[in-house]
């Protein structure tokens, strides 16, 4: 299949369990919960998205005709060589990456030495064999993917309360304060909730604090 990619770039993971880990970000274009255009935000299922996933005009972005072409582009973005002490890591994100991510691409990336992670809204089932699954549920969207390594809930969301997810099959549970005008209040609310409910840990978007991509 052909892949539509917004951007491919090397940076540090800024949030969640893998915060601080060097990674290639493979950002697919498109999402099933919002068009990405501001004119549609008010009618979108997810109205608080802070990511530009429209088009293929970002660094390293474009249309890739084959999984090998895309895997080669991801490999080219990783600095240096593969070593056991610095295993390459790729984060497949979006938009919604599971609209495009398939088993062929996962297998090619892994055969090139990468650990392969996905950040998804959980409305689609991923291909088998992923090394890390991070699910970020969105209120009003069907949550089909109720297992993985990390559940990262943007907080607060009306009709998506933390207690609704606590029995699901995840290894780690994070609350991430919703960005925007109420960020300071949302951060204090998330902090308080984590202290009262220690199953949850606080996730801060350190890439925004540090002003890195």
Short mmCIF file of N, CA, C and O in Angstrom, two decimals, residues 24 71 74-78 82 87-90 106 109-116 131:
data_model
loop_
_atom_site.label_atom_id
_atom_site.label_comp_id
_atom_site.label_asym_id
_atom_site.label_seq_id
_atom_site.Cartn_x
_atom_site.Cartn_y
_atom_site.Cartn_z
N UNK A 24 12.81 8.25 16.54
CA UNK A 24 12.34 8.79 15.27
C UNK A 24 10.82 8.84 15.33
O UNK A 24 10.18 7.84 15.66
N UNK A 71 10.23 2.44 5.38
CA UNK A 71 11.17 1.92 6.37
C UNK A 71 12.57 2.49 6.14
O UNK A 71 13.28 2.84 7.09
N UNK A 74 12.72 6.00 7.53
CA UNK A 74 12.82 6.00 8.99
C UNK A 74 14.24 5.65 9.41
O UNK A 74 14.82 6.31 10.29
N UNK A 75 14.84 4.64 8.78
CA UNK A 75 16.21 4.25 9.11
C UNK A 75 17.19 5.40 8.87
O UNK A 75 18.12 5.62 9.66
N UNK A 76 16.97 6.15 7.79
CA UNK A 76 17.86 7.26 7.46
C UNK A 76 17.78 8.38 8.49
O UNK A 76 18.73 9.16 8.63
N UNK A 77 16.67 8.46 9.22
CA UNK A 77 16.51 9.52 10.22
C UNK A 77 17.19 9.19 11.54
O UNK A 77 17.37 10.08 12.38
N UNK A 78 17.56 7.90 11.74
CA UNK A 78 18.22 7.52 13.00
C UNK A 78 19.72 7.78 12.87
O UNK A 78 20.35 7.35 11.90
N UNK A 82 23.16 0.80 14.69
CA UNK A 82 22.40 0.07 15.69
C UNK A 82 23.34 -0.60 16.68
O UNK A 82 24.26 -1.31 16.28
N UNK A 87 19.42 1.07 21.19
CA UNK A 87 18.56 0.43 20.21
C UNK A 87 17.65 1.47 19.57
O UNK A 87 17.00 2.25 20.27
N UNK A 88 17.58 1.51 18.26
CA UNK A 88 16.72 2.48 17.59
C UNK A 88 15.26 2.30 17.99
O UNK A 88 14.78 1.18 18.20
N UNK A 89 14.56 3.41 18.06
CA UNK A 89 13.18 3.44 18.52
C UNK A 89 12.39 4.35 17.59
O UNK A 89 12.81 5.47 17.31
N UNK A 90 11.28 3.86 17.08
CA UNK A 90 10.42 4.67 16.22
C UNK A 90 9.03 4.74 16.83
O UNK A 90 8.49 3.72 17.27
N UNK A 106 5.73 -2.78 10.03
CA UNK A 106 6.24 -3.14 11.36
C UNK A 106 7.38 -4.14 11.24
O UNK A 106 8.44 -4.00 11.86
N UNK A 109 10.61 -2.55 9.82
CA UNK A 109 11.27 -1.69 10.80
C UNK A 109 11.97 -2.54 11.86
O UNK A 109 13.12 -2.26 12.24
N UNK A 110 11.32 -3.58 12.32
CA UNK A 110 11.94 -4.44 13.33
C UNK A 110 13.13 -5.20 12.76
O UNK A 110 14.15 -5.37 13.44
N UNK A 111 13.05 -5.63 11.52
CA UNK A 111 14.19 -6.33 10.91
C UNK A 111 15.37 -5.40 10.69
O UNK A 111 16.51 -5.85 10.54
N UNK A 112 15.10 -4.09 10.68
CA UNK A 112 16.17 -3.09 10.58
C UNK A 112 16.74 -2.72 11.94
O UNK A 112 17.62 -1.86 12.03
N UNK A 113 16.22 -3.33 13.01
CA UNK A 113 16.76 -3.12 14.35
C UNK A 113 15.93 -2.22 15.24
O UNK A 113 16.30 -2.00 16.40
N UNK A 114 14.80 -1.72 14.75
CA UNK A 114 14.01 -0.77 15.52
C UNK A 114 13.05 -1.47 16.48
O UNK A 114 12.47 -2.52 16.15
N UNK A 115 12.88 -0.87 17.65
CA UNK A 115 11.69 -1.13 18.45
C UNK A 115 10.60 -0.22 17.90
O UNK A 115 10.84 0.96 17.64
N UNK A 116 9.40 -0.77 17.74
CA UNK A 116 8.33 -0.04 17.07
C UNK A 116 7.20 0.23 18.07
O UNK A 116 6.63 -0.70 18.65
N UNK A 131 6.12 -3.40 19.60
CA UNK A 131 6.91 -3.44 20.84
C UNK A 131 6.30 -2.59 21.94
O UNK A 131 6.53 -2.84 23.12
#
